[in-house]
XYZ file of C-alpha atoms in Angstrom:
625
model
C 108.773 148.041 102.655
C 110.477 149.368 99.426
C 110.413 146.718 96.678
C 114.276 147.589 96.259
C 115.400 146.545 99.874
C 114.779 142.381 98.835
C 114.845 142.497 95.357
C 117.007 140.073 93.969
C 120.261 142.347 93.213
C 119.937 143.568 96.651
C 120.051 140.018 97.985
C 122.685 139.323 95.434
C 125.202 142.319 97.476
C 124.021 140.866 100.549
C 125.585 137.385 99.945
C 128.202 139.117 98.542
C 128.687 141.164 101.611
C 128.568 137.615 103.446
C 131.188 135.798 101.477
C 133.281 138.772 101.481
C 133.504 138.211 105.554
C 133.498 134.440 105.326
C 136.324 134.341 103.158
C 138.700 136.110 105.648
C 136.970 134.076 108.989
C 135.482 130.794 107.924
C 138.779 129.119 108.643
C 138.505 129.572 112.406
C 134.980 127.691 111.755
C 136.293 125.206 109.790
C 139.045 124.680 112.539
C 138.869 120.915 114.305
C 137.917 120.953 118.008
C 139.554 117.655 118.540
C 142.874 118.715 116.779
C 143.372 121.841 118.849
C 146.548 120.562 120.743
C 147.612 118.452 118.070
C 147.581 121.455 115.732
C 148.044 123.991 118.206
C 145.160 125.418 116.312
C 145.509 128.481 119.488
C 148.611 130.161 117.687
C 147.401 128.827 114.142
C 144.698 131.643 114.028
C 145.067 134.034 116.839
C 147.724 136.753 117.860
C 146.102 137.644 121.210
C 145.974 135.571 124.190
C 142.139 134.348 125.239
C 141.378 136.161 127.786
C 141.181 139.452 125.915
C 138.916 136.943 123.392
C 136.881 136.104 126.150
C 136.777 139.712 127.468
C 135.724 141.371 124.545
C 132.725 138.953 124.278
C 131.887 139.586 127.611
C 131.697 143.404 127.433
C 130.821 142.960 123.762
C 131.036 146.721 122.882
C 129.684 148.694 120.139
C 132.554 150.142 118.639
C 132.441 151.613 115.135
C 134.957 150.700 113.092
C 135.556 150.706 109.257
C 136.059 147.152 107.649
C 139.965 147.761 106.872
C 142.076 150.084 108.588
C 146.086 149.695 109.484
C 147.788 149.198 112.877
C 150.967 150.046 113.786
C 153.320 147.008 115.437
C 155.794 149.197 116.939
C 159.189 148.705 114.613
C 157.671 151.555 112.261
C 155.753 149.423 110.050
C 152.119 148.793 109.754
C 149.942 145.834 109.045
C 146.636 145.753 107.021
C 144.268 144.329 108.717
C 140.153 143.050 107.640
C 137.755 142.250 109.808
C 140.200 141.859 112.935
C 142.548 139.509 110.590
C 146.105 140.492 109.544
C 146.026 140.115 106.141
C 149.358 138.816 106.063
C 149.642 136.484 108.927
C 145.553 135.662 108.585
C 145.751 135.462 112.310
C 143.085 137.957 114.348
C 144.790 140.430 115.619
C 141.661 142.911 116.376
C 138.442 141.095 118.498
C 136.468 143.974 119.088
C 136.276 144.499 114.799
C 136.007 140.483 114.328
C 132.802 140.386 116.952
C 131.304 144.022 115.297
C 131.782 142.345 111.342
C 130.187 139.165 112.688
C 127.067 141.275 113.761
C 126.687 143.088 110.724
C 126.936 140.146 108.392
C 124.655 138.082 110.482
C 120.718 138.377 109.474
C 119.932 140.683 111.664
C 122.622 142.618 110.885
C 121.527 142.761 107.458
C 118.171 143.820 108.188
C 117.045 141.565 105.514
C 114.292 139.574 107.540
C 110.814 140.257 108.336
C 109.529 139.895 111.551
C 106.197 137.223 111.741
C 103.643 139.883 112.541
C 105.019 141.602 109.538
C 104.261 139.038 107.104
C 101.195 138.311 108.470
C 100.281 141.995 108.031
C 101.313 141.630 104.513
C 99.355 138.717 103.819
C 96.037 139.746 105.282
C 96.276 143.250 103.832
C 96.128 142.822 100.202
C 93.501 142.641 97.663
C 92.350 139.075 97.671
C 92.639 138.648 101.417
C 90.535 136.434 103.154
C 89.580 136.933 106.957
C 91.854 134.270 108.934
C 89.180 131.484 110.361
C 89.663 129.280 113.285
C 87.687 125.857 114.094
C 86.054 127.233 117.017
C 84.890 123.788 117.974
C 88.199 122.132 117.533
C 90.174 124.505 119.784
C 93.597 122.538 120.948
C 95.314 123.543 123.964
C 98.961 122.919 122.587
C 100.869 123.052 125.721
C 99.040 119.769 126.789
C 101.018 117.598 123.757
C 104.131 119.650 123.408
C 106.901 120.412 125.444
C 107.015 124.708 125.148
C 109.601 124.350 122.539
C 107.504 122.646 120.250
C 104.587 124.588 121.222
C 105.633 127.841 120.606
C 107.103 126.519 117.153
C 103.420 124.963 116.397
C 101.362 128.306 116.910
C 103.732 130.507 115.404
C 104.080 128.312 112.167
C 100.564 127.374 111.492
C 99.283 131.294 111.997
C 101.555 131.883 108.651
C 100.535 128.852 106.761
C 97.120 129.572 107.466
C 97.685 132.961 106.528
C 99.259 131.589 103.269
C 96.438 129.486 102.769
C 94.194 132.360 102.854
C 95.896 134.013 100.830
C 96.159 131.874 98.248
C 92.226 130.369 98.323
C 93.332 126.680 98.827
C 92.351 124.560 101.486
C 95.149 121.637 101.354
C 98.467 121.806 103.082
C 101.419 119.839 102.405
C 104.047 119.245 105.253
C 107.690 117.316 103.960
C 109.444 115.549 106.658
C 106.250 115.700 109.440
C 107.354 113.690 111.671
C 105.235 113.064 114.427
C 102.539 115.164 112.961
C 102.057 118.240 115.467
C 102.153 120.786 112.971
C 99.554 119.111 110.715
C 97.258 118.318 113.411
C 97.341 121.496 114.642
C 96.680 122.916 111.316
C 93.848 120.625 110.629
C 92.388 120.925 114.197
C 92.348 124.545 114.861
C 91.794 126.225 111.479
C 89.978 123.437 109.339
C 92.976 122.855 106.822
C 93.164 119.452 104.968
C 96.693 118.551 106.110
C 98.996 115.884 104.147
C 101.813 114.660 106.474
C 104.393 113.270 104.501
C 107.687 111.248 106.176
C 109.829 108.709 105.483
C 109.728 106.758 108.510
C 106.830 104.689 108.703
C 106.942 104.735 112.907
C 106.323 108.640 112.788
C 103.257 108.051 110.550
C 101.865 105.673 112.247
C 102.547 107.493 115.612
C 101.143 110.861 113.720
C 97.820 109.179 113.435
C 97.338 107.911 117.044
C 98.441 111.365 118.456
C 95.938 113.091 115.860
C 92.678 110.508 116.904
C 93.845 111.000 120.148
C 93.916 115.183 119.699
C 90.403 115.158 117.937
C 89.227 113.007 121.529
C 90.131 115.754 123.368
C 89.215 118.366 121.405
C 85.397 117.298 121.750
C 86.567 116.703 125.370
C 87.363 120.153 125.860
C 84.535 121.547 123.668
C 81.845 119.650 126.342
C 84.082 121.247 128.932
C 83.914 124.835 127.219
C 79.716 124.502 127.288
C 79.717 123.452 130.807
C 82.187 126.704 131.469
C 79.730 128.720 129.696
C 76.574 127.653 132.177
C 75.679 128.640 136.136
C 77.593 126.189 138.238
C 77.523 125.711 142.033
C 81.168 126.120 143.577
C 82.158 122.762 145.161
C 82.853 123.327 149.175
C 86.623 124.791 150.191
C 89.564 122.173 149.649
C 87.230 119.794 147.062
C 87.874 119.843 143.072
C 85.092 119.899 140.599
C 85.852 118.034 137.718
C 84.355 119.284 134.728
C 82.636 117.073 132.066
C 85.497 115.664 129.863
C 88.090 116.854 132.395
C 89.157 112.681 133.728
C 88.895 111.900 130.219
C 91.361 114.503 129.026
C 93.701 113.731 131.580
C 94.065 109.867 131.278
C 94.505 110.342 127.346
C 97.287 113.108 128.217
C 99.019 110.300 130.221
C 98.318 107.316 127.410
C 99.636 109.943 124.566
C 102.981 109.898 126.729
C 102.936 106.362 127.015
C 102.724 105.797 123.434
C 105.392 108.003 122.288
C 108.295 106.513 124.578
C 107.142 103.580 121.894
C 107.249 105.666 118.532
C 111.429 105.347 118.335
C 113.760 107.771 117.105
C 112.674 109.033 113.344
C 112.430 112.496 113.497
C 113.113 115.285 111.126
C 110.999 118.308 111.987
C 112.122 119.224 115.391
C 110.284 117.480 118.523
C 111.888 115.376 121.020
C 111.823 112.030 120.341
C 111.061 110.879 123.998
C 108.007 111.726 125.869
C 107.783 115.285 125.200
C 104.743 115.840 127.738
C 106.619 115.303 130.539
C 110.115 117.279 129.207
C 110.225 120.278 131.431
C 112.380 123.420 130.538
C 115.433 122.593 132.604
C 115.812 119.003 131.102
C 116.011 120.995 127.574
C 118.319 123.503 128.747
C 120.816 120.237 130.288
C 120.192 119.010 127.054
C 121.274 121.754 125.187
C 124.546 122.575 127.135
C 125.493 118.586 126.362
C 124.400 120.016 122.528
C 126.476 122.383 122.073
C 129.619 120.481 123.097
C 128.416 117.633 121.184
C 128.466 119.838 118.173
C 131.942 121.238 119.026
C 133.364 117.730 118.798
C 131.972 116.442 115.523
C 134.752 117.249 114.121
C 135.793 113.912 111.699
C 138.136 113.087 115.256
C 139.426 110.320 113.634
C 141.077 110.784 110.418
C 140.644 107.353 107.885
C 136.757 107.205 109.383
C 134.005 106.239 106.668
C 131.759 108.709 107.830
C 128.804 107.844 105.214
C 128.477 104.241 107.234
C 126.295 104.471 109.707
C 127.530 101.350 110.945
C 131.098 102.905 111.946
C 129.259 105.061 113.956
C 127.617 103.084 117.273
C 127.553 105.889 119.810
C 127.525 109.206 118.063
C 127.822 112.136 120.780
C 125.955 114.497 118.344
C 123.444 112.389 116.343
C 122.378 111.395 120.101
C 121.925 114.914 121.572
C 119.655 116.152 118.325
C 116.409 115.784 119.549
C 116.720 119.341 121.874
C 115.809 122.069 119.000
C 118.903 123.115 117.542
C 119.040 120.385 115.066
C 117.430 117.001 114.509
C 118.646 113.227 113.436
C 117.478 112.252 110.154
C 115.482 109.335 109.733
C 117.270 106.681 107.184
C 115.393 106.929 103.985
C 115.520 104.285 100.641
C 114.670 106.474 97.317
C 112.245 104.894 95.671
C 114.215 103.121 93.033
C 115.852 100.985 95.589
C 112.486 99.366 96.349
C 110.882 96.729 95.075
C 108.015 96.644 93.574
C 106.173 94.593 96.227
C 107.389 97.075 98.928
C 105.941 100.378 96.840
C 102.846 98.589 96.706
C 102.856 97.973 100.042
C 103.050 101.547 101.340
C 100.713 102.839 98.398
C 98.342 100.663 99.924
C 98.519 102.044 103.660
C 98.492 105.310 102.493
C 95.249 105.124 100.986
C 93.556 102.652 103.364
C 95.122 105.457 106.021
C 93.287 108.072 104.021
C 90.607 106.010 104.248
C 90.583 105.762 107.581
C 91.255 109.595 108.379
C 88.122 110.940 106.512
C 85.961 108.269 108.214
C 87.008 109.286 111.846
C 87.368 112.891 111.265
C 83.767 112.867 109.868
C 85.065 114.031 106.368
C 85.474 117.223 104.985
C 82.708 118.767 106.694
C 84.334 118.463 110.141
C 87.327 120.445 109.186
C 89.378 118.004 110.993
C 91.154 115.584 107.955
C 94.430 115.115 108.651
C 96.573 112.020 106.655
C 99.559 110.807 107.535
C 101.766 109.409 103.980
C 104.859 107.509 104.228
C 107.488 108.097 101.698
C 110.636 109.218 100.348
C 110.108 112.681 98.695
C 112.528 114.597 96.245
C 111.569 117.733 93.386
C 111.319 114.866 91.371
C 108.751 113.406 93.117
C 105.053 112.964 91.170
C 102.911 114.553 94.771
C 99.816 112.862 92.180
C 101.270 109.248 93.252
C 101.227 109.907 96.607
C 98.284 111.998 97.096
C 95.504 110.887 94.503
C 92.952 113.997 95.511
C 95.864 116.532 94.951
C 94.526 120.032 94.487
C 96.351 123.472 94.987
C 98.403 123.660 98.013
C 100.760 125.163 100.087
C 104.067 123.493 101.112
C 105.472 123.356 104.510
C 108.310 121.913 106.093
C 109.365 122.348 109.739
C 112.745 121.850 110.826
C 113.428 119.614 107.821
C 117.046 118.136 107.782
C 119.587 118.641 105.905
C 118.634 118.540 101.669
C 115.487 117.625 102.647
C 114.721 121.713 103.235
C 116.545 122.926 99.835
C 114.428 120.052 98.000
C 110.973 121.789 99.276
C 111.973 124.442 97.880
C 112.585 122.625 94.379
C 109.198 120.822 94.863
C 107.485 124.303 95.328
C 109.526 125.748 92.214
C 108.578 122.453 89.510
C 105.077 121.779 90.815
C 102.229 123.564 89.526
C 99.840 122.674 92.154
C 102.204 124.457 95.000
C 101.288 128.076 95.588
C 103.118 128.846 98.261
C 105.835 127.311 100.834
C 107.099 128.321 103.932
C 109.943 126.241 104.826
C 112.237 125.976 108.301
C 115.245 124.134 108.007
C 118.021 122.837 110.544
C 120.856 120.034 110.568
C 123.373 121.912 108.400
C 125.657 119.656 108.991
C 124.134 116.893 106.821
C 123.751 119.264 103.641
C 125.592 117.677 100.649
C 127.827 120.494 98.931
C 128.250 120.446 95.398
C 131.570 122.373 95.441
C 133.236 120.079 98.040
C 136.352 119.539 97.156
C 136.086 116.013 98.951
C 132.658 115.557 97.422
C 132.158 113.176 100.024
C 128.974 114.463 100.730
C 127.735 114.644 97.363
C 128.090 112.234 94.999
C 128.241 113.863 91.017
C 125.512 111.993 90.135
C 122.975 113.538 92.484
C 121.685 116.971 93.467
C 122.988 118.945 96.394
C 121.657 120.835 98.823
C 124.190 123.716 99.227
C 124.513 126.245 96.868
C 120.753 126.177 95.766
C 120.716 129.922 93.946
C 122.302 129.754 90.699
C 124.208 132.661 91.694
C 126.583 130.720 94.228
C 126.945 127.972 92.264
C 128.169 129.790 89.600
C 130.633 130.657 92.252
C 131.424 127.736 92.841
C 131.186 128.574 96.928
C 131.100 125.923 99.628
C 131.385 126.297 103.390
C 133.182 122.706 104.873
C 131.178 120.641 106.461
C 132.904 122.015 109.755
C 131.465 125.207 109.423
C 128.239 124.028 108.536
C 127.976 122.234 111.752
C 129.217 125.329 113.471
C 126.229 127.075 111.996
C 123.963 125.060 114.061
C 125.162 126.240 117.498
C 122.857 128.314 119.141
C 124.300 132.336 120.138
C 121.571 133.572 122.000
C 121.361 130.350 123.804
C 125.201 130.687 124.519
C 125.490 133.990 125.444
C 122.475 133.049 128.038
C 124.294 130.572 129.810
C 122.432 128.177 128.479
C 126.407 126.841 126.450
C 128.932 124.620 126.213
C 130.528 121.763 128.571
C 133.944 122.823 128.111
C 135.226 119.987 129.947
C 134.499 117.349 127.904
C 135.693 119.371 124.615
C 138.683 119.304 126.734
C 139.096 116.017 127.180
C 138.702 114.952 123.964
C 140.988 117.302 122.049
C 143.686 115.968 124.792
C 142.889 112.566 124.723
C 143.623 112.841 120.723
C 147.216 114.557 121.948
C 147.498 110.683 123.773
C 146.338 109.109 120.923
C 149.120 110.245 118.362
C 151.818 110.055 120.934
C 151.317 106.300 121.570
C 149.172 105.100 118.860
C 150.922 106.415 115.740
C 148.471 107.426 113.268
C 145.719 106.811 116.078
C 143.250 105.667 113.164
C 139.853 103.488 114.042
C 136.916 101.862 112.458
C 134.618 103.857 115.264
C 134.179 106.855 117.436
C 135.149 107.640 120.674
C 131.310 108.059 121.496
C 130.240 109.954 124.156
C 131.678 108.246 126.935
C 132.328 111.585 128.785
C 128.781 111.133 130.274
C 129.984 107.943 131.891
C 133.105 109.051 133.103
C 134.067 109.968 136.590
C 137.843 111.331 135.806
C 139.918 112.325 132.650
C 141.935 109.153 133.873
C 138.657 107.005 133.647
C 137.518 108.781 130.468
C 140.823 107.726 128.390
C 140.017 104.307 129.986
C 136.485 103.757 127.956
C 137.975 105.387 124.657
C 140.790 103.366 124.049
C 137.912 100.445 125.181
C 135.275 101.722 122.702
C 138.678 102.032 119.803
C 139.712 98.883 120.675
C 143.577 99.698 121.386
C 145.752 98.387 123.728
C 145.473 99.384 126.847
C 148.950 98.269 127.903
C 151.053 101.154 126.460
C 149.206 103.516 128.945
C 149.211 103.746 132.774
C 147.198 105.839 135.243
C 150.006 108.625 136.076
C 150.715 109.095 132.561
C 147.180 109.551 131.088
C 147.075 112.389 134.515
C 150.230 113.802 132.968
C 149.087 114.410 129.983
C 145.802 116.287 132.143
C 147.769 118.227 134.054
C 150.048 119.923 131.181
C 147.454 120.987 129.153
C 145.258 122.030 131.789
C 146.299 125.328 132.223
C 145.544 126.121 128.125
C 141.964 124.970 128.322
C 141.141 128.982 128.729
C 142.582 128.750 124.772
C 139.855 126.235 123.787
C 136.894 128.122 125.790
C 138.007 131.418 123.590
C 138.447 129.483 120.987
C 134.770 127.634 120.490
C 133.454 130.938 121.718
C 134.703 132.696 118.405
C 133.061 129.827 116.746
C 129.324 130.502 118.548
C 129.831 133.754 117.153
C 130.133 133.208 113.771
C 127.799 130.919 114.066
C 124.556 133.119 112.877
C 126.761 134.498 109.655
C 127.091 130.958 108.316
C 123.592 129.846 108.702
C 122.907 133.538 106.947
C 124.495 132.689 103.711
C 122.739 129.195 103.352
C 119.284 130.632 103.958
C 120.256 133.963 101.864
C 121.107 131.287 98.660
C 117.395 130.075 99.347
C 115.525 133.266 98.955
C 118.239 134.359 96.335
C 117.153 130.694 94.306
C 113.332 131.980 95.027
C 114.264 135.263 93.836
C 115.324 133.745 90.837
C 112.490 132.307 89.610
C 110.068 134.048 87.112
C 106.711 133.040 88.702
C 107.534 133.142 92.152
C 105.808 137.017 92.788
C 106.789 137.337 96.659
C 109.419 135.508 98.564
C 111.245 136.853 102.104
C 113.298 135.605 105.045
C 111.226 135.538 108.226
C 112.093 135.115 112.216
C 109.130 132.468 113.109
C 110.319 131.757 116.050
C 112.076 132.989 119.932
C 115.596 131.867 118.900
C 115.989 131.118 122.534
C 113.729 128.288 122.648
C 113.922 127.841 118.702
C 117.260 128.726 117.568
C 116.628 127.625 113.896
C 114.143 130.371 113.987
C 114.411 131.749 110.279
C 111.646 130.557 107.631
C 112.113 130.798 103.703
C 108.340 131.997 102.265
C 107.605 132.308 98.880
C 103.955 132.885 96.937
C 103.447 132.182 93.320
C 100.121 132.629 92.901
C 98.813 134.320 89.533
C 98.613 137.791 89.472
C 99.745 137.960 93.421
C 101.682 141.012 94.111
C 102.822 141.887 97.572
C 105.121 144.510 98.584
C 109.027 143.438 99.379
């Protein structure tokens, strides 16, 4: 590619292109689900009825169309229009030129991203190129730990940090936020990489190192079974199974591996399920992610006066509970390091070296190409990696499906560490970035650093999205448009039972959230039942035929909602394009970083945070952009 097409001005037009788009549409984004009716949030935005909205997405046509033009309303005047808004009512007017703009200023649309095979190209074809080795005695058949989600995110991802690895003559690999440790096992296992997990949560450490002794037993297991393969063997007699050397072994630790992760609990930031992922089939994911996407849809602050920072004021969160499909994951509660005592960052210094310990004992050391360590503790750019990791040496930096700031602060860590040479970082939960330029600045405190703008060209903008449309950037299109979408029914409900709850319950205020008691419910009647229950209001002022009232009169205008949260999906992609176009701009920016691009990793239908942020600064490293 032409080094022009990603240089930093050229990313600089593209978020302005972005912005430019935003600024006229973000508002139907920003728009709350659960205030729809209460609102009317319908004739707020929109001067066409929904079922041309949800026509137009249907056909979804390819019209051409330039990005203002004029219409004519029929009384001999005409109306400016942008991007299918009318620029003086700012309500759409035009779908067909809304859906085409949202195309083009998605990242496809763009054209700014490589494709994996691509990069790897890149990587493998330049001067100080190494060929790519695998372990060929520690071959892991990934499918047997990971549900095909997580497996197809594993292969993809290591292939390009190995690649970067290569390319950058270091051996040690650094993965922020590991979770349960598939990434680094696989890393370690199957192309002989000293891996250094790092998470906060203690249980996915410790769970990280009993699913990697546990890999390394099977991976002998299958090696015996790969030599027996390779010799003369007598087929067993018609309706009998031969069971190859290793084969009962492999099996029973398949079925103890599941057993020990319905233990490991819920701490999870880089993308897996958190229940026993060996048994999750495809259609349990894709039930999942319908329940997702609705879940997202709601989290919309629903009730106004809610402390939203206290966990505690939040017992049964719809979305938080849903997380674990793929589109975005629950963050694990982390304490900085100054809010522990002394005794406690003993402690974990401590395990982390005895674990070390432990790792290069049982993996044979380095010889065996199999050292994998599992760290616990809360990382920043701040963070000394020399206090964590006392044999440090040059690395590369991963990070897969990291949440929220956690993904922007990789980035920082691979911009102020010398030792980093490269990164290649996937992030998700967009909804729990902290924006600088918040005008709440709920999320983010002055005193700290924020995770949205990173590129010190948007922040001296001074841009910021909402934390509305952030979480709107982590529905899934693709998965949408395949079906795969929303329960419209229990949006529904919700944005109605909100209509109840300022009729009769004035400024319908609570300490907690409705929850998802949709799940539970077997009628609207029953559903307004368990909220007012779970709020803790007085069920007294309502009766069965009235709560059905209020169902039956908006009925007829839930086609208004579907429309509505469809527009949403689609601007989906064009939000989550400007936050990962401010990381490669911030990349961009820096003087020693030589190569940094936008890649698709991933299938966005099983991985719809598909998009990785790479970036190389090793000396004298030039690679075409």
């Amino acid at each position: 590619m032409a080094s022009s097409i990603n240089s930093l001005e050229a990313i600089q037009k593209k978020i302005d292109a972005v912005k430019l788009f935003l600024s006229v549409s973000l508002s139907i984004a920003n728009a709350h689900t659960v205030d729809f009716y209460t609102c009317d949030v319908w004739d707020q935005f929109m001067a066409v009825p929904p079922v041309e909205v949800l026509t137009e997405i249907t056909l979804n046509g390819d019209h051409k169309r330039a990005p203002e033009r004029y219409i004519n309303h029929g009384s001999g005047t005409t109306k400016k229009i942008t991007f299918g808004f009318c620029d003086d009512s700012k309500r759409l007017v035009d779908v067909a030129e809304l859906l085409e703009a949202a195309y083009a200023h998605s990242l496809p649309g763009l054209g700014v991203c490589v494709g994996r095979t691509e990069l790897l190209q890149s990587l493998r074809h330049t001067d100080n190129a190494q060929p790519l080795e695998e372990v060929p005695a520690a071959v892991v058949e990934s499918e047997e730990f990971m549900n095909s989600k997580k497996s197809h995110e594993v292969q993809a991802m290591s292939e390009v940090v190995a690649s970067l690895a290569q390319r950058c003559r270091v051996k040690q690999v650094i993965d922020v936020g590991s979770g349960k440790g598939y990434l680094c096992s696989f890393l370690s296992l199957q192309y002989g990489l000293q891996v250094y997990g790092i998470d906060s949560s203690s249980v996915n450490t410790h769970g990280a190192q009993e699913r990697n002794r546990k890999l390394k037993k099977y991976s002998r297991a299958y090696q015996r079974h790969s030599k027996a393969n390779r010799t003369p063997t007598v087929m067993p007699p018609s309706g009998q199974k031969d069971i190859a050397p290793g084969e009962r072994e492999r099996g029973d630790m398949v079925k103890t591996s599941g057993d020990a992760e319905k233990e490991e609990g819920k701490g999870r930031r880089d993308g897996e399920a958190q229940t026993n992922t060996t048994g999750l089939t495809d259609q349990n994911e894709e039930d999942a992610m319908t329940s997702l996407t609705s879940a997202i849809l709601l989290e919309d602050n629903s009730l106004p006066g809610l402390d939203q920072s206290d966990p505690a004021s939040a017992p049964e969160d719809p979305f938080l509970s849903a997380l674990c499909v793929g589109m975005v994951e629950p963050i694990s509660p982390r304490v900085p390091p100054s809010e522990l005592s002394l005794e406690e960052r003993e402690r974990r210094k401590r395990e982390n070296l005895e674990r070390k310990a432990r790792s290069w004992v049982n993996s044979g050391g380095m010889g065996s190409g199999m050292l994998y360590s599992p760290l616990t503790s809360y990382v920043t750019a701040a963070t000394e990696l020399k206090e964590i990791i006392g044999e440090l040496e040059d690395a590369v930096m991963v990070g897969l499906h990291t949440c929220g700031d956690l993904a922007p602060s990789t980035l920082r860590m691979f911009v102020a560490k010398r030792e980093l040479l490269s990164v290649c970082s996937v992030g998700c939960c967009y909804h729990l970035l902290s924006e600088e330029f918040d005008p709440t600045r709920q999320e983010c405190p002055s005193s700290s650093v924020c995770g949205f703008p990173l590129s010190g060209y948007l922040r001296e903008q001074s841009w910021f999205c909402g934390r509305n449309a952030r979480m709107s950037a982590c529905l899934a299109l693709e998965r949408v448009a395949k079906g795969q979408g929303i329960q419209m029914e229990s949006l529904f409900y919700r944005a109605v039972l909100h209509v109840i709850l300022r009729d009769h319950y004035s400024s319908f205020k609570s300490e907690k959230r409705v929850g998802n008691v949709y799940s539970k419910a077997t009628s609207f009647v029953d559903y307004v039942w368990r909220a007012l229950r779970r709020l803790e209001l007085d069920e007294s002022k309502l009766s069965d035929s009235v709560i059905q009232g209020y169902h039956d009169t908006y009925r007829p205008r839930m086609v208004e909602m579907e429309a509505f949260n469809m527009l949403k999906v689609t601007l989906a992609p064009c939000i989550e394009g400007l936050i990962l176009l401010d990381r490669l701009c911030y990349l961009k920016e820096q003087e020693d970083v030589a190569f940094s691009t936008l890649v698709q990793l991933f299938d966005p239908l099983l991985s719809p945070r598909c998009y990785g942020v790479v970036g190389v600064k090793t000396p004298g490293m030039e690679l075409s952009e």
